[in-house]
XYZ file of C-alpha atoms in Angstrom:
425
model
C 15.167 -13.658 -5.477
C 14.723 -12.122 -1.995
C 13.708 -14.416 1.424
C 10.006 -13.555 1.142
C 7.737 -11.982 -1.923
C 6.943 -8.459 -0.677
C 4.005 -6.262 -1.010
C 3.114 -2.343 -0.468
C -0.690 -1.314 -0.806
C -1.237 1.859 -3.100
C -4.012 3.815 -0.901
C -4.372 6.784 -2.344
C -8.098 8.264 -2.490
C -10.931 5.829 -3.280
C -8.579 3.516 -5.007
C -6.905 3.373 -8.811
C -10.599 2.530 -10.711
C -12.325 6.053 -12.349
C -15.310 5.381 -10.650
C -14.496 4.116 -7.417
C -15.203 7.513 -5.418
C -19.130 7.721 -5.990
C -20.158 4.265 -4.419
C -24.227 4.350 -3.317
C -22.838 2.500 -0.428
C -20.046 4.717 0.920
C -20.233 8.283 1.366
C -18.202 11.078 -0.653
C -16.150 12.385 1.620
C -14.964 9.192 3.401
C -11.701 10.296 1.391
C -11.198 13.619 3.266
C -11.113 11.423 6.888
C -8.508 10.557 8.766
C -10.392 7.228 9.908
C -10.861 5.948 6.282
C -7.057 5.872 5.375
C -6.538 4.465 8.957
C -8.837 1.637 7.951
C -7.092 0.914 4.669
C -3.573 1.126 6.769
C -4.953 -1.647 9.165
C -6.287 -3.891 6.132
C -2.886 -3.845 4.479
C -1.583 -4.369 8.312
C -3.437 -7.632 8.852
C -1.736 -8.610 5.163
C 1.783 -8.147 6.533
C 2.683 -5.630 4.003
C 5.479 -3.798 4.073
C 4.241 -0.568 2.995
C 1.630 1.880 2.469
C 1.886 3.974 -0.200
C 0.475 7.104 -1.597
C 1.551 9.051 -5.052
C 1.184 12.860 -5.276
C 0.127 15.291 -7.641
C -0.422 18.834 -6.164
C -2.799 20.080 -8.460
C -6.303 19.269 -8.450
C -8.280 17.939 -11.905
C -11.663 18.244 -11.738
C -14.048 15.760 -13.741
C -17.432 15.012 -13.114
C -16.334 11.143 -14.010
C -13.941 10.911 -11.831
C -12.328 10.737 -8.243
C -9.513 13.202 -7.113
C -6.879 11.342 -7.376
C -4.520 13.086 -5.020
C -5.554 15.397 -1.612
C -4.012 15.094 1.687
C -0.487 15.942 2.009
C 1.254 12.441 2.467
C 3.796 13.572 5.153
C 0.539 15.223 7.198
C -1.582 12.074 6.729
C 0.818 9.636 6.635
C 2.682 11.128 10.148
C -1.363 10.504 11.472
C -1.637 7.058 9.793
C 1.276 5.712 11.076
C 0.442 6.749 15.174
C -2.488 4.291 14.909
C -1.183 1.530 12.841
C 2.074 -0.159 14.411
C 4.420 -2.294 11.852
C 3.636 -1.070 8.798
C 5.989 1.250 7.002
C 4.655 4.257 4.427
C 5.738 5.855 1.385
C 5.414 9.773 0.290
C 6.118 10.814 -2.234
C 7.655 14.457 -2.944
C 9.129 16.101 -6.131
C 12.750 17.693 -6.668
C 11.661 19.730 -9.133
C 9.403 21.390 -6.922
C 11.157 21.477 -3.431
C 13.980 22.344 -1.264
C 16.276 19.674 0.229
C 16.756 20.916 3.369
C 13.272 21.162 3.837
C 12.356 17.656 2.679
C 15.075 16.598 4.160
C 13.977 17.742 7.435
C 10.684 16.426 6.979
C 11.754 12.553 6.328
C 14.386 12.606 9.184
C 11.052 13.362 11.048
C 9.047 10.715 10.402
C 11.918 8.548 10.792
C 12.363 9.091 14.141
C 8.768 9.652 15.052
C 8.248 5.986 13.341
C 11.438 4.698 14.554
C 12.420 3.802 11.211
C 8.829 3.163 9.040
C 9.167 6.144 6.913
C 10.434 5.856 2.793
C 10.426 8.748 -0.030
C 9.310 8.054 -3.648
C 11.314 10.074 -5.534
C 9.661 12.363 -8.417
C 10.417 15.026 -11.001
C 6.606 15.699 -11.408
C 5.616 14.554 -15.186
C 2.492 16.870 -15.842
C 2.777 20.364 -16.992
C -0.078 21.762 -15.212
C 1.624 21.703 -12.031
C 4.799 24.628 -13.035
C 1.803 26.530 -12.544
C 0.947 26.005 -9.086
C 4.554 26.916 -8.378
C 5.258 30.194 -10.028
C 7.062 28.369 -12.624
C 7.132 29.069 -16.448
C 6.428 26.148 -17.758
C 7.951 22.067 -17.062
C 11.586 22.095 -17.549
C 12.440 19.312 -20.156
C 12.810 15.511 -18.797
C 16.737 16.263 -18.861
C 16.947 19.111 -16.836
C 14.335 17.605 -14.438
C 16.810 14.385 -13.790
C 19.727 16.824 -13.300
C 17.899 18.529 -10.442
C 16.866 15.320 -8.946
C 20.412 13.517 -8.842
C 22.053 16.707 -7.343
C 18.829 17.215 -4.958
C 18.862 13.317 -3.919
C 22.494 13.804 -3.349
C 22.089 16.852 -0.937
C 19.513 15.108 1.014
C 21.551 12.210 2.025
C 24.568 14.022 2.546
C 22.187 16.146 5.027
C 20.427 13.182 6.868
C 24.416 11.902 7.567
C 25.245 15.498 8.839
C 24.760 15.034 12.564
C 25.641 11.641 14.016
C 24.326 11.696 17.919
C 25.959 9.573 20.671
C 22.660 7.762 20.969
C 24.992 5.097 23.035
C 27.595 7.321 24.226
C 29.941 9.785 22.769
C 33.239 8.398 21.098
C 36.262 10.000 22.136
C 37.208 13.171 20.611
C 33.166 13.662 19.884
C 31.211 16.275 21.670
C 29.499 14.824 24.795
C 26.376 16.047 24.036
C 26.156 16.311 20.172
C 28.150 14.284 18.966
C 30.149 14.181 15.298
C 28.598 17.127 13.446
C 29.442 18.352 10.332
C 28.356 20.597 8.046
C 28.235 19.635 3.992
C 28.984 22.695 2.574
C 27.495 21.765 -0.667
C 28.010 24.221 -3.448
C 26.277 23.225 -7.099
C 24.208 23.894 -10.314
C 21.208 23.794 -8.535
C 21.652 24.146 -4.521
C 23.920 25.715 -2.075
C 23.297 24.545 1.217
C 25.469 24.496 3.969
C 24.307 22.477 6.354
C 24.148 20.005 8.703
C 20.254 18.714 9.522
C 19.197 19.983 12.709
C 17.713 16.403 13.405
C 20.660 13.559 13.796
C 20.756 10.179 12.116
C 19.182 7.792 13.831
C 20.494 4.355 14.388
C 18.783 2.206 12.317
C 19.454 4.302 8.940
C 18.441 6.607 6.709
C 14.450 6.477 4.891
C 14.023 3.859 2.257
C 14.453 5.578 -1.317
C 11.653 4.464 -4.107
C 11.726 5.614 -7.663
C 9.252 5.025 -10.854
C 11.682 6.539 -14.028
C 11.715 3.740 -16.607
C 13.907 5.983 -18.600
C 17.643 5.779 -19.100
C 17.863 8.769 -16.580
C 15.526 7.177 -14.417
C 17.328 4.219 -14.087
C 20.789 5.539 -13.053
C 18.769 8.105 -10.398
C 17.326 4.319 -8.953
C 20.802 2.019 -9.794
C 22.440 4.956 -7.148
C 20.015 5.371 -4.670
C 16.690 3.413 -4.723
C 15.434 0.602 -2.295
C 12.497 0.008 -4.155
C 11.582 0.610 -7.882
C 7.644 1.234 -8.251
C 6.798 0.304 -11.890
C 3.689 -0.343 -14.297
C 2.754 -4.358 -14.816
C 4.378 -5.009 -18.479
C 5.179 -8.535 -19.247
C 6.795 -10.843 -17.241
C 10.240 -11.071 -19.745
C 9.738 -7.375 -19.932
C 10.027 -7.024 -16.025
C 12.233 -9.804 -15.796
C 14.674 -7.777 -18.486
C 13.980 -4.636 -16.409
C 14.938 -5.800 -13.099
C 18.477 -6.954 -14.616
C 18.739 -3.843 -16.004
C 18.366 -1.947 -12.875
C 20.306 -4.134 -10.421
C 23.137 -4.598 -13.141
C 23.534 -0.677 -13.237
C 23.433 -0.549 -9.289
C 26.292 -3.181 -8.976
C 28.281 -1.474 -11.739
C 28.161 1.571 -8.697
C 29.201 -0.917 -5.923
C 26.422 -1.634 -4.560
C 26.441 -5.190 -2.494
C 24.204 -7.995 -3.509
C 21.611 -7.653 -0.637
C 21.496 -4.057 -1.229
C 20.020 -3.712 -4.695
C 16.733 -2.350 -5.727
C 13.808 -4.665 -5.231
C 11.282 -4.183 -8.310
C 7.783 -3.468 -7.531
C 5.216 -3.810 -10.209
C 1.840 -2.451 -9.467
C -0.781 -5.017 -10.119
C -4.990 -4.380 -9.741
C -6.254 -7.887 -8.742
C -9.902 -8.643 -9.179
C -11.001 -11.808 -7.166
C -13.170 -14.231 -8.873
C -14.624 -17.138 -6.859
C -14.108 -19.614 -10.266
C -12.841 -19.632 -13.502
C -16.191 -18.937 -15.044
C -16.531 -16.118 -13.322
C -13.324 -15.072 -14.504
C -14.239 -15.223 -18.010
C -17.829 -13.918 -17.992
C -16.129 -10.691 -15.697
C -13.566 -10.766 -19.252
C -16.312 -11.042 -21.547
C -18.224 -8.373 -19.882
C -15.357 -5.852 -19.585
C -14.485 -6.178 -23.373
C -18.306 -6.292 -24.309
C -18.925 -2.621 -22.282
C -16.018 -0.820 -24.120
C -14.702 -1.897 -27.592
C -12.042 -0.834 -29.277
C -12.286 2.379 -31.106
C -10.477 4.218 -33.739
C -9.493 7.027 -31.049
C -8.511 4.285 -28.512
C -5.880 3.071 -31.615
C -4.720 6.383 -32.455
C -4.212 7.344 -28.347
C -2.090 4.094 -28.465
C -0.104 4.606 -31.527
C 0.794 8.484 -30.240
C 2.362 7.166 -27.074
C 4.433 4.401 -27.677
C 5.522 6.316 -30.992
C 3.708 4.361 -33.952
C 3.493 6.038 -37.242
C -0.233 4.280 -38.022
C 0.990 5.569 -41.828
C 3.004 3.030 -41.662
C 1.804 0.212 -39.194
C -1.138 -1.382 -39.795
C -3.154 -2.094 -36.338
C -4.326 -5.246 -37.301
C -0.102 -6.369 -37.727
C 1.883 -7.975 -34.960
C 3.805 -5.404 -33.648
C 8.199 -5.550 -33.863
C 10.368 -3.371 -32.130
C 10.773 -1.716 -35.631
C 7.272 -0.390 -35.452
C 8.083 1.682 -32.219
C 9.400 5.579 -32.701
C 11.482 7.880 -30.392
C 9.253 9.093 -27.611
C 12.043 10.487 -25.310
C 10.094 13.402 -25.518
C 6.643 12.905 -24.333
C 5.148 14.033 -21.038
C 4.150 10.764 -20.274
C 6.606 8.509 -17.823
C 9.143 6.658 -20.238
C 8.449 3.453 -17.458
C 4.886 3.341 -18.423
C 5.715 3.324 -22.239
C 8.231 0.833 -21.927
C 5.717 -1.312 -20.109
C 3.724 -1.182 -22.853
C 5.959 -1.966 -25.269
C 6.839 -5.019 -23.594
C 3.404 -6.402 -23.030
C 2.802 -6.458 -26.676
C 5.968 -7.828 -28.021
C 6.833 -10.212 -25.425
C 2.840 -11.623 -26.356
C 2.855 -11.076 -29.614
C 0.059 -8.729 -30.033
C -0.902 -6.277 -32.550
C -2.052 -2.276 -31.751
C -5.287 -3.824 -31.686
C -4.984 -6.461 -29.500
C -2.609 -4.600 -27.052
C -5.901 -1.909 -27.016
C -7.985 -4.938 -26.178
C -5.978 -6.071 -23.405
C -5.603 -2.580 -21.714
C -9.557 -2.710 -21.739
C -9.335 -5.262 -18.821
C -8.706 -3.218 -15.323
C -6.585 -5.412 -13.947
C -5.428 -8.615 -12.906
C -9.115 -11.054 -13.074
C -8.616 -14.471 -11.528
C -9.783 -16.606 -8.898
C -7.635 -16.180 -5.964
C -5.410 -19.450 -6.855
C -4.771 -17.900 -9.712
C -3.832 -14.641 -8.824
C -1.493 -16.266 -6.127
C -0.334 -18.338 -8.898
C 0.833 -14.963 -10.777
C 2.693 -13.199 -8.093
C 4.864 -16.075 -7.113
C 5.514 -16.917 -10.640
C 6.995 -13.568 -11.045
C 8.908 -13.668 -8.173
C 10.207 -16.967 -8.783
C 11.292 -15.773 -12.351
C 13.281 -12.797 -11.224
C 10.850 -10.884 -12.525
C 10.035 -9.070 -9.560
C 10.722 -8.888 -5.978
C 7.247 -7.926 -5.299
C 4.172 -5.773 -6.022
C 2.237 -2.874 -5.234
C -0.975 -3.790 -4.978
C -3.672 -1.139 -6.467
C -6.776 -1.919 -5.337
C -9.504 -0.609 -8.097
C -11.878 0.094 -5.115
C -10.856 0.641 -1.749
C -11.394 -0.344 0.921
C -13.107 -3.318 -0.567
C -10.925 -4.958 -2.789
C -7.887 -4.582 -0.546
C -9.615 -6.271 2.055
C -10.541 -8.951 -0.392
C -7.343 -9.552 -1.635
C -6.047 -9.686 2.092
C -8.856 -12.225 3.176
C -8.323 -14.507 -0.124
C -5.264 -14.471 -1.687
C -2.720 -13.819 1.167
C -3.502 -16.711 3.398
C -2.444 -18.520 -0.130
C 0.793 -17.462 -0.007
C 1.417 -17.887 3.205
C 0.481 -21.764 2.723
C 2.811 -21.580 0.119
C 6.079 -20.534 2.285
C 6.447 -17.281 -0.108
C 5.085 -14.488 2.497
C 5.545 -14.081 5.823
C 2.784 -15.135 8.625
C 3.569 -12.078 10.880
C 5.549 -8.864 11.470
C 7.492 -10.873 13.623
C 8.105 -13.201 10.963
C 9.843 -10.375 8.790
C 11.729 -9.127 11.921
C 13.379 -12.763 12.680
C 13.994 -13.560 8.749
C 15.815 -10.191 8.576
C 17.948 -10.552 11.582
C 19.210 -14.184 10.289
């Protein structure tokens, strides 16, 4: 269990809910303004999270029901973010399947100096097929061949950011006086030949933090090597809790030290409730609006890999009942989750379609407080991205509500300060 439970706020366009973007009381294109993600930066500020953080799809998908999802470059708006809001760290996220390391390379080493250190890089091998197109590309290489590309790309990228050590205190003897140790990597494999070194040094305090979302076997080893944080989908608490030993079981068996492991990072949607009958009229309401349906079952059954010829939906699902899916576009983290949530509760197709009909986390904020420190007392998770369904509202509600809670608790730090002393002990 780490000092203090952690947070990150997920900011990215109106927030995670389909309908969040056309609000009669906020206009449309608050979400192509600098000042609106500025606003959500200083919300999460004033809740002492660690992190900002924004996923990335380039591609655009246009519904009429729906808010773009993705827009703004992160590095662009996240380089603009961070020059107004002091403390707060951000995450962008960028794909080795469709990028150069030098280049990216290059581009975190920026922000890490220009931040002085606030600056991490989810790691992605882009998921949806749609985007190959937008980069001259026939087609999305196989999940394989995608992690093979990542682990040498992630590989080059570090080796580059430790290129070009500057005498930032003075030069060492047999160093250059003026640039130091610099050395090139000569890096020569399946994928990349670069040569190297960064034409930016390494700065003092380290490299960027590393995130990663793969729940699959590939996924994990890319995060057991390199990953600070592990961004994953909500599943059950014994399913995270099995999860997280996974991951920082595979990162030891590498060598890596105790208080270096990954730190696990469920995203979580909490809806604030001022009393429990609240909470269960919101619950009634939610599951009242949209039923279960025959399609919603058969959606189900195709991605966690139930033959429905041979599982009955009304039948408490066993680990039997679950096929190979190693194949499907969809993240192999977010079908695991799944999977967990209904065996480790004992739920059938049906019900597990019921409970996926609730957006998110609905409690009162005792209770919600009650969740994330349960988890985090459990070794179930080190902390949580919070995904507010509508932003800026509900982060600010969370912030207002549930925060102070855990501060009273002795679980989350008071201040920025707070973080700064606990980490220097």
């Amino acid at each position: 269990m780490t000092q203090y439970l952690e947070l990150n706020a997920w900011i990215n366009s109106s927030g995670s809910a389909n309908d969040s973007w056309k609000r009669p009381d906020l206009p449309l294109d608050r979400i192509f303004t600098l000042d609106y993600y500025v606003e959500n930066a200083r919300i999460a500020h004033r809740g002492v999270f660690s992190n900002i953080f924004m996923s990335d799809r380039p591609q655009l998908l246009i519904s009429e029901n729906t808010r773009p999802e993705q827009t703004f470059d992160p590095f662009v708006l996240f380089a603009a973010v961070l020059s107004q809001v002091p403390d707060i760290g951000a995450i962008v996220t960028a794909s080795t399947t469709y990028g150069d390391p030098y280049t990216l390379a290059r581009q975190l080493q920026s922000l890490n100096l220009l931040t002085r250190g606030r600056i991490g890089w989810n790691v992605v091998t882009s998921w949806h097929p749609e985007i190959a197109a937008n980069f001259s590309a026939q087609g999305l290489p196989d999940r394989k061949a995608r992690y093979e590309r990542a682990e040498e790309f992630v590989d080059v990228v570090h080796r580059l950011w430790d290129s070009w050590h500057y005498p930032w205190n003075g030069g060492e003897k047999g160093q250059s006086p003026f640039y130091g140790d610099v050395r090139p990597i000569n890096h020569h494999g399946a994928h990349f030949d670069v040569e190297g070194p960064l034409n930016l040094p390494a700065p003092s305090w380290g490299r960027p933090k590393i995130v990663q979302a793969g729940g699959s076997r590939d996924g994990v080893a890319l995060a057991a090597r390199y990953a600070d944080y592990v961004y994953a989908p909500s599943a059950s608490l014994e399913g995270s809790r099995a999860f997280r030993t996974e991951l920082r079981e595979a990162a030891q068996a590498l060598g890596r030290r105790r208080d270096q492991l990954p730190r696990l990072m469920p995203a979580i949607s909490p809806i604030v409730r001022s009393t429990e009958a609240e909470v269960a009229a919101l619950k009634r309401e939610k599951l009242d609006a949209a039923p279960v349906t025959g399609e919603d079952i058969e959606r189900l059954a195709k991605l966690l890999g139930i033959d429905l010829e041979r599982t009955d939906a009304e039948k408490v699902l066993s680990p039997a009942d679950f096929g190979d899916v190693s194949q499907s576009v969809i993240p192999i983290g977010v079908v695991r989750a799944k999977r967990a949530v209904a065996l480790d509760n004992g739920l059938s197709l049906r019900g597990l379609a019921e409970v996926e009909k609730l957006p998110g986390l609905i409690a009162t904020p005792e209770g919600i407080a009650d969740h994330l420190v349960s988890w985090w007392q459990s070794g179930a998770a080190d902390g949580f991205t919070i995904s507010a369904l509508y932003l800026p509202g509900d982060l600010e509600t969370f912030v207002h509500e549930v925060v102070p809670i855990l501060q009273r608790r002795g679980v989350y730090p008071s201040s920025y300060e707070d973080v700064r002393s606990r980490n220097a002990a």
